[in-house]
mmCIF file of C-alpha atoms in Angstrom:
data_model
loop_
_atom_site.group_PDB
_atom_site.id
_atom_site.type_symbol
_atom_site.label_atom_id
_atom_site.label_comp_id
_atom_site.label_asym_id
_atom_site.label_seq_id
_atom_site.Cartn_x
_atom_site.Cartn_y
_atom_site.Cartn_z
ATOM 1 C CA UNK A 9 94.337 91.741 89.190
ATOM 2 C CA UNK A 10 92.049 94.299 90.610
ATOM 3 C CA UNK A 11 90.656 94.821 86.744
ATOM 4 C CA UNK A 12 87.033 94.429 85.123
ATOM 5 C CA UNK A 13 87.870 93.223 81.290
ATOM 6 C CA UNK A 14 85.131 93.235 79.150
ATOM 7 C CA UNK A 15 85.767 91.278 75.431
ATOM 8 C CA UNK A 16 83.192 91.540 72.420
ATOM 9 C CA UNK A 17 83.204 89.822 70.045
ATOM 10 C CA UNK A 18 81.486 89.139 66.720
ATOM 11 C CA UNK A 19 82.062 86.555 64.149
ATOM 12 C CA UNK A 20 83.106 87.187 60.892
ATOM 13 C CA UNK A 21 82.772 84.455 57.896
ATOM 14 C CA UNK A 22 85.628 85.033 54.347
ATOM 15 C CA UNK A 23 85.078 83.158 51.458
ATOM 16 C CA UNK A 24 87.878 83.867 49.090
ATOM 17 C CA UNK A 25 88.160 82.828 44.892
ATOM 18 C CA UNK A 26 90.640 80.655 44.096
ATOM 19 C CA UNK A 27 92.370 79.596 40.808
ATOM 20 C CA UNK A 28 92.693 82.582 38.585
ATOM 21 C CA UNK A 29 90.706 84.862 40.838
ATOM 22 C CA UNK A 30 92.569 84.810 43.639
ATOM 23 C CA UNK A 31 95.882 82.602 45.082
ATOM 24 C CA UNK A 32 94.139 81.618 48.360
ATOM 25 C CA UNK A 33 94.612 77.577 49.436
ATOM 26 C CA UNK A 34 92.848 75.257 51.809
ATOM 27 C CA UNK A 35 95.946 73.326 52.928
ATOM 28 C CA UNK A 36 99.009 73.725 54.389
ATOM 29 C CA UNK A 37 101.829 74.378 51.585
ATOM 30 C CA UNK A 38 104.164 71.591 52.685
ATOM 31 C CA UNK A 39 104.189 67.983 53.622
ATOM 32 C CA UNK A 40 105.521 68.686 56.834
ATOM 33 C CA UNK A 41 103.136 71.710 58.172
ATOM 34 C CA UNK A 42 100.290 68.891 57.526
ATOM 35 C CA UNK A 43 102.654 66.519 59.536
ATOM 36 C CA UNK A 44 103.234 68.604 62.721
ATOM 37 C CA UNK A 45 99.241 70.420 61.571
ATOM 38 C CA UNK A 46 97.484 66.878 62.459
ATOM 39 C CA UNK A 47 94.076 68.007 62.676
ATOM 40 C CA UNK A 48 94.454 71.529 62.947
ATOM 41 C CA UNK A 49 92.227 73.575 60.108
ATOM 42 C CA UNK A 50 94.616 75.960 58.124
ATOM 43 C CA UNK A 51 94.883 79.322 59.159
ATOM 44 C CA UNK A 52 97.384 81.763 57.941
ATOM 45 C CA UNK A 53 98.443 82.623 61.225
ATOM 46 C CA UNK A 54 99.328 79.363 62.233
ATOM 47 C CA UNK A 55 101.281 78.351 58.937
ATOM 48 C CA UNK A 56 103.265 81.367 60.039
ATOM 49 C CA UNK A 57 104.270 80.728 62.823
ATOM 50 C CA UNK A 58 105.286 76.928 62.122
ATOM 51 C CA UNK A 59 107.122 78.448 59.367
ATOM 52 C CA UNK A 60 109.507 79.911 61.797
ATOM 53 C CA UNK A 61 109.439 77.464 64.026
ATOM 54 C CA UNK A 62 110.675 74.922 60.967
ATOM 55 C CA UNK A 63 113.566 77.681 60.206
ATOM 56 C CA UNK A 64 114.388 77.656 64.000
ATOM 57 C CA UNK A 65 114.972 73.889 63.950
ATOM 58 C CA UNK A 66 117.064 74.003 60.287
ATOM 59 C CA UNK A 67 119.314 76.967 61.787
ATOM 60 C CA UNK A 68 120.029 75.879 65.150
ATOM 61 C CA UNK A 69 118.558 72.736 66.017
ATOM 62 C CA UNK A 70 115.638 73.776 68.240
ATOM 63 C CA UNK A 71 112.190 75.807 68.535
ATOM 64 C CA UNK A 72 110.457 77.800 71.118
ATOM 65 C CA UNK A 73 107.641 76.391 70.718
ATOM 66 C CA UNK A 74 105.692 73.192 70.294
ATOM 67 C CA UNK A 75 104.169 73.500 67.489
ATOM 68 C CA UNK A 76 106.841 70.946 66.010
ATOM 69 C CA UNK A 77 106.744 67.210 66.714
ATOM 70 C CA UNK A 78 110.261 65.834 67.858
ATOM 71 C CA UNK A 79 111.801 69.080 68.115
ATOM 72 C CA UNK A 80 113.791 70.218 70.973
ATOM 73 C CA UNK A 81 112.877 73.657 72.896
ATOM 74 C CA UNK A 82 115.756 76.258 73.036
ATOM 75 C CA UNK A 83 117.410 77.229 76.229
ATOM 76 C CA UNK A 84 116.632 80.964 76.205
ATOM 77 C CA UNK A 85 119.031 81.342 79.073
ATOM 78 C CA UNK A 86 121.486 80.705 77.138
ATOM 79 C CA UNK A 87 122.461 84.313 75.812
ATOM 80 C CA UNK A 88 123.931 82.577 72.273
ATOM 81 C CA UNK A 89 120.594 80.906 71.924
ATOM 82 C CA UNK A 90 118.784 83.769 72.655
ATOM 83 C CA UNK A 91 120.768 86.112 69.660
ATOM 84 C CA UNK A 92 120.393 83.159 67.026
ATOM 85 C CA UNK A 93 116.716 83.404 68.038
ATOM 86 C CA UNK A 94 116.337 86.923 67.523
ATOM 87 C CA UNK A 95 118.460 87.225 64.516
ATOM 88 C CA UNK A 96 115.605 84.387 62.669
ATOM 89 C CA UNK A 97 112.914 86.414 64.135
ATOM 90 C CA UNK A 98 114.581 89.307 62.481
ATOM 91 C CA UNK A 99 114.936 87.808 59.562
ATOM 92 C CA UNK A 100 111.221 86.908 59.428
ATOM 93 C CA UNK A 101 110.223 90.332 59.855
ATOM 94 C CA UNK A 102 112.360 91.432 57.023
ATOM 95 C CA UNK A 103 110.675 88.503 54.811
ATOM 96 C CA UNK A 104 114.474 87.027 53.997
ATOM 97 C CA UNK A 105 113.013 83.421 53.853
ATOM 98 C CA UNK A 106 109.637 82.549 52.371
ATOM 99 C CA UNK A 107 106.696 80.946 54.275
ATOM 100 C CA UNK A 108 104.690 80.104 51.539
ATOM 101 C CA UNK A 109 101.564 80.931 53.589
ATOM 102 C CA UNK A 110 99.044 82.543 51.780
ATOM 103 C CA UNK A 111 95.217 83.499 53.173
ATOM 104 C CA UNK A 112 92.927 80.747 53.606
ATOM 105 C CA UNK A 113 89.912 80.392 51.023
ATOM 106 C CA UNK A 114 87.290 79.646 53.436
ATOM 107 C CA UNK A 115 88.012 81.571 57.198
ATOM 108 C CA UNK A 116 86.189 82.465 60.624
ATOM 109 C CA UNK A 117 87.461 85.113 62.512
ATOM 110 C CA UNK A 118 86.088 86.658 65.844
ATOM 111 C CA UNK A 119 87.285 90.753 66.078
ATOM 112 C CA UNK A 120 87.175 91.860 69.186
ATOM 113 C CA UNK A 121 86.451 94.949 71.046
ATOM 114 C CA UNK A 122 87.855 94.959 74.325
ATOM 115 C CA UNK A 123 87.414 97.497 77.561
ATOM 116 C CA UNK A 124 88.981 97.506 80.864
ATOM 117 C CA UNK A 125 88.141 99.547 84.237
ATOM 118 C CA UNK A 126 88.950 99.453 88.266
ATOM 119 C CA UNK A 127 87.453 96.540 89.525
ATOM 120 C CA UNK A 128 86.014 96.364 92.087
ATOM 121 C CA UNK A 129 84.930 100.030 93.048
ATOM 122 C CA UNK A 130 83.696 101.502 96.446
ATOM 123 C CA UNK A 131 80.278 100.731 96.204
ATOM 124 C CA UNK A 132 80.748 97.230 95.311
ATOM 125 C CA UNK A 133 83.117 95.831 97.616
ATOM 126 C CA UNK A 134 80.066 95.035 100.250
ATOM 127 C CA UNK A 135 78.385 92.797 97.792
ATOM 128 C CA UNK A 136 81.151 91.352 96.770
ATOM 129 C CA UNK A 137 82.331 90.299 100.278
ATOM 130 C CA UNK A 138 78.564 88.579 101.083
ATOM 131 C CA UNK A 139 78.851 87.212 97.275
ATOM 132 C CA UNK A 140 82.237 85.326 98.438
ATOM 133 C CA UNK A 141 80.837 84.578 101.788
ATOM 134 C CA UNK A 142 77.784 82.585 100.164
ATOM 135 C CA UNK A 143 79.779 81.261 97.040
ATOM 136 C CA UNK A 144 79.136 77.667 96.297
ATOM 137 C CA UNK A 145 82.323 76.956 96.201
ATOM 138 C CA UNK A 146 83.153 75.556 100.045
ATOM 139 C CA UNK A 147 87.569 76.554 99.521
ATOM 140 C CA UNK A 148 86.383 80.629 98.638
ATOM 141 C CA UNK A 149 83.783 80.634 101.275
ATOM 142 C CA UNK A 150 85.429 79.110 103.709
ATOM 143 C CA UNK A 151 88.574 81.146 102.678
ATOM 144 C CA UNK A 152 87.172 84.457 102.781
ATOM 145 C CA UNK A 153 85.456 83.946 106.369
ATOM 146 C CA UNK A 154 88.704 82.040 108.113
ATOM 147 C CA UNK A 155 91.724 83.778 106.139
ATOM 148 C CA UNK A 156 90.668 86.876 104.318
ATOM 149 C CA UNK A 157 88.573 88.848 106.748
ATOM 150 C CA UNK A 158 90.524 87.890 109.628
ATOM 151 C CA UNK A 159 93.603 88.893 107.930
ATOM 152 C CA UNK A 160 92.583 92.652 107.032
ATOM 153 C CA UNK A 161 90.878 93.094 110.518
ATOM 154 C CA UNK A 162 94.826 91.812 112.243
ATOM 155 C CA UNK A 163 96.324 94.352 109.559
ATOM 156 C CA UNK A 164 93.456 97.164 110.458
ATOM 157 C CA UNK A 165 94.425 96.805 114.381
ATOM 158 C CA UNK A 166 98.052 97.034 114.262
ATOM 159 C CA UNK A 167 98.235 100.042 111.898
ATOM 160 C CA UNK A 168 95.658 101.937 114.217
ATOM 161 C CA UNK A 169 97.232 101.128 117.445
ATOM 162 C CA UNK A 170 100.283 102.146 115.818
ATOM 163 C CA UNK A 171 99.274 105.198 114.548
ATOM 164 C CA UNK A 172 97.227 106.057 117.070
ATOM 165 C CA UNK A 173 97.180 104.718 120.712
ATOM 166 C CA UNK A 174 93.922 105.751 121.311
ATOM 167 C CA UNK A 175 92.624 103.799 118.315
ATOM 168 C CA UNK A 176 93.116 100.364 120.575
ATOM 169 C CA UNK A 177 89.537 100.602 121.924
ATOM 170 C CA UNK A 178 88.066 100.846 118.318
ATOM 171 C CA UNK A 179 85.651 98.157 117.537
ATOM 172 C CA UNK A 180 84.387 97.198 113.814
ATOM 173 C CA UNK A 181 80.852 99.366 114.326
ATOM 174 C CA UNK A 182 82.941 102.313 114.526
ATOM 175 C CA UNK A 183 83.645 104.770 111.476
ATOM 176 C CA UNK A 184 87.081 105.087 111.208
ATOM 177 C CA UNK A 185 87.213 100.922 111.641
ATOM 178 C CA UNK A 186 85.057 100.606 109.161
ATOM 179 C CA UNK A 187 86.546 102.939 106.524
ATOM 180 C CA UNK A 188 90.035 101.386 106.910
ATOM 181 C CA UNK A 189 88.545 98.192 106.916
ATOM 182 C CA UNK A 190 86.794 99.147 103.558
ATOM 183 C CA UNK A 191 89.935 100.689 102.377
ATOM 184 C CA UNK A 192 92.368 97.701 102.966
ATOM 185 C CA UNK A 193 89.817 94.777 102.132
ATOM 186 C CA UNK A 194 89.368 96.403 98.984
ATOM 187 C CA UNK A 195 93.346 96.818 98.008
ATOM 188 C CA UNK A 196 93.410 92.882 99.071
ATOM 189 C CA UNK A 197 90.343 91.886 96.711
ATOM 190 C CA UNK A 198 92.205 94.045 93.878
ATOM 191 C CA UNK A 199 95.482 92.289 94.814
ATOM 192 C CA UNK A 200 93.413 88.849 94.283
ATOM 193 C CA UNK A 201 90.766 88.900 91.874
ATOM 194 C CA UNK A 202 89.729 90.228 88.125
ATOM 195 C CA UNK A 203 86.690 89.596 86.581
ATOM 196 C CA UNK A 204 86.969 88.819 82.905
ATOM 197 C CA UNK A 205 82.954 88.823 81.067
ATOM 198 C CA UNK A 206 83.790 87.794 77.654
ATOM 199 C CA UNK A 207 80.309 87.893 75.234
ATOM 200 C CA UNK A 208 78.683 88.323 71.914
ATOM 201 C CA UNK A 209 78.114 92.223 70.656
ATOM 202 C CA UNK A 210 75.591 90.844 68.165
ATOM 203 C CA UNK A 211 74.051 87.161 68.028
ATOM 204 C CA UNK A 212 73.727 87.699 64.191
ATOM 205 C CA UNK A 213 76.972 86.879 62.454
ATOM 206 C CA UNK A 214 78.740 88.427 59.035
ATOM 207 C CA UNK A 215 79.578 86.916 55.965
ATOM 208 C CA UNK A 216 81.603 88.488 53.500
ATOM 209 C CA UNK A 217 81.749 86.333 49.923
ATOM 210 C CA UNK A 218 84.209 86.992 46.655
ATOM 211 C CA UNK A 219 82.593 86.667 43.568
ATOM 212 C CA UNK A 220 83.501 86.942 39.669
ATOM 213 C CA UNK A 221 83.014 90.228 39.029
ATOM 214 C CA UNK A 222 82.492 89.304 35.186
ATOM 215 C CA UNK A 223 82.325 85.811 34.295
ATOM 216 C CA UNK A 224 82.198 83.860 31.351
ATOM 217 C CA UNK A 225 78.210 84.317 30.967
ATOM 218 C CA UNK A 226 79.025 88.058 30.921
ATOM 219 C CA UNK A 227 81.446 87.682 28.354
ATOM 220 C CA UNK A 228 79.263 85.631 25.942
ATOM 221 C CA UNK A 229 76.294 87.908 26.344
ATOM 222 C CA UNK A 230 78.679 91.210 25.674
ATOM 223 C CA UNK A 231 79.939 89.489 22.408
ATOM 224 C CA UNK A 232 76.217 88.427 21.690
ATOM 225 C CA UNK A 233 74.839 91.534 21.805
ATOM 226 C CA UNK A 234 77.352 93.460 20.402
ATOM 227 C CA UNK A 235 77.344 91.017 16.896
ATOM 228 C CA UNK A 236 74.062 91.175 17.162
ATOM 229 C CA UNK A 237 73.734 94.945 17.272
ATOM 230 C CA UNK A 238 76.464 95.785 14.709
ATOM 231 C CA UNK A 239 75.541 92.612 12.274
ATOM 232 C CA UNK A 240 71.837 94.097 12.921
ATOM 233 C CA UNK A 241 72.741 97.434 11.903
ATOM 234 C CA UNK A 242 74.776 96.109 8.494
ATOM 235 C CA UNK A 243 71.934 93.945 6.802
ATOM 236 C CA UNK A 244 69.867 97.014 7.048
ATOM 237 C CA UNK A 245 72.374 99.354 5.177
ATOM 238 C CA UNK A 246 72.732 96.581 2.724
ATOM 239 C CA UNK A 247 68.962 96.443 2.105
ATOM 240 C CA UNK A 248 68.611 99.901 2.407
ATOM 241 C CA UNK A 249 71.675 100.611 -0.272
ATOM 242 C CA UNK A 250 69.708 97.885 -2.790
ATOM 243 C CA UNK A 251 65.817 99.971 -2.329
ATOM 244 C CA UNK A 252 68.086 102.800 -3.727
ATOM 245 C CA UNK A 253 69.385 101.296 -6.380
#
């Protein structure tokens, strides 16, 4: 709460060579991944991560997460539970059993760029109160008018009269009111709300695509060229070595 978060993102396209160009697959690498998978698309991320979840159930009989059908989730409460967890986790990270996952031959990805600031500031808060107070949405209207504003102005009152006894006759056009009723609607709005704006940097869209860098028509026009150059070159000599003669 009380942060603006702004997310870019741009898409990405990989096309990877399989076979003897690469070791990249387009399914999962075992009958059970496509099982619990259903109709998930491969991604190397997620054949990770029901890798472990797969050693998690063969280890100690239950996963974290539920990635697996007809597993049971672990008690993490339980502080034995919670060490064999960390001690497979561990294990993972140290690459002691083997996933099998490899990278995907054909993959979107969206990267991200992501920026945060103080939301909302000063000279927004007086917008934002008339935005909430004409929202479509009847339960914010109506709870910003009967709950919200009400609230602050009961907090405003007693922390003036009890700071200052003299402050009792302050109404809400005066200017100390109104700066600690700025000050403390504003800490409540950042104690309630965040505004998250997630968008496109660019509507155009990258594709990145491995290719043979010399294939089997290269080959046959190297070897081509060179027997014709050098075969070329030897019937000349031969002619040349008989005009001699």
């Amino acid at each position: 709460p009380g942060r603006h978060t702004s997310i870019g993102i741009r898409q990405q396209t990989l096309t990877r060579q399989s076979g003897r160009y690469g070791d990249c697959i387009s399914e999962w690498p075992s009958e059970s991944m496509t099982h619990n998978a259903g109709s998930y698309a491969y991604s190397h991320l997620a054949c990770n991560k029901m890798c472990i979840q797969e050693e998690l159930r063969r280890e100690i009989g239950c996963v974290d997460s539920l990635l697996l059908h007809n597993s049971t989730l672990c008690n993490i409460v339980n502080s034995t539970l919670k060490g064999k967890l960390k001690h497979v986790y561990d294990r993972y990270q140290h690459s002691d059993f083997d996933c099998q996952c490899r990278q995907p031959c054909d993959e979107m990805v969206f990267n991200k760029i992501v920026s945060e600031s103080t939301w909302p500031n000063n000279k927004y808060i007086h917008h934002m109160i008339r935005r909430l107070l004409k929202d479509e949405s009847h339960l914010v209207r109506e709870t910003t008018k009967d709950f919200l504003i009400p609230y602050v102005q009961a907090k405003i009152d007693i922390m003036l009269r009890y700071k200052d006894k003299s402050a009792k006759d302050l109404t809400f056009n005066d200017t100390m009111y109104k700066r600690w009723f700025e000050r403390e609607m504003m800490e409540m709005l950042r104690m309630n709300f965040l505004r998250v704006e997630v968008y496109f940097e660019d509507l155009s869209y990258e594709v990145v695509t491995e290719q043979p860098r010399f294939g089997w028509e290269h080959l046959l026009s190297n070897i081509g060229g060179a027997l014709g150059l050098w075969l070329g070159l030897s019937i000349i000599t031969v002619f040349e070595f008989c005009e001699l003669i």
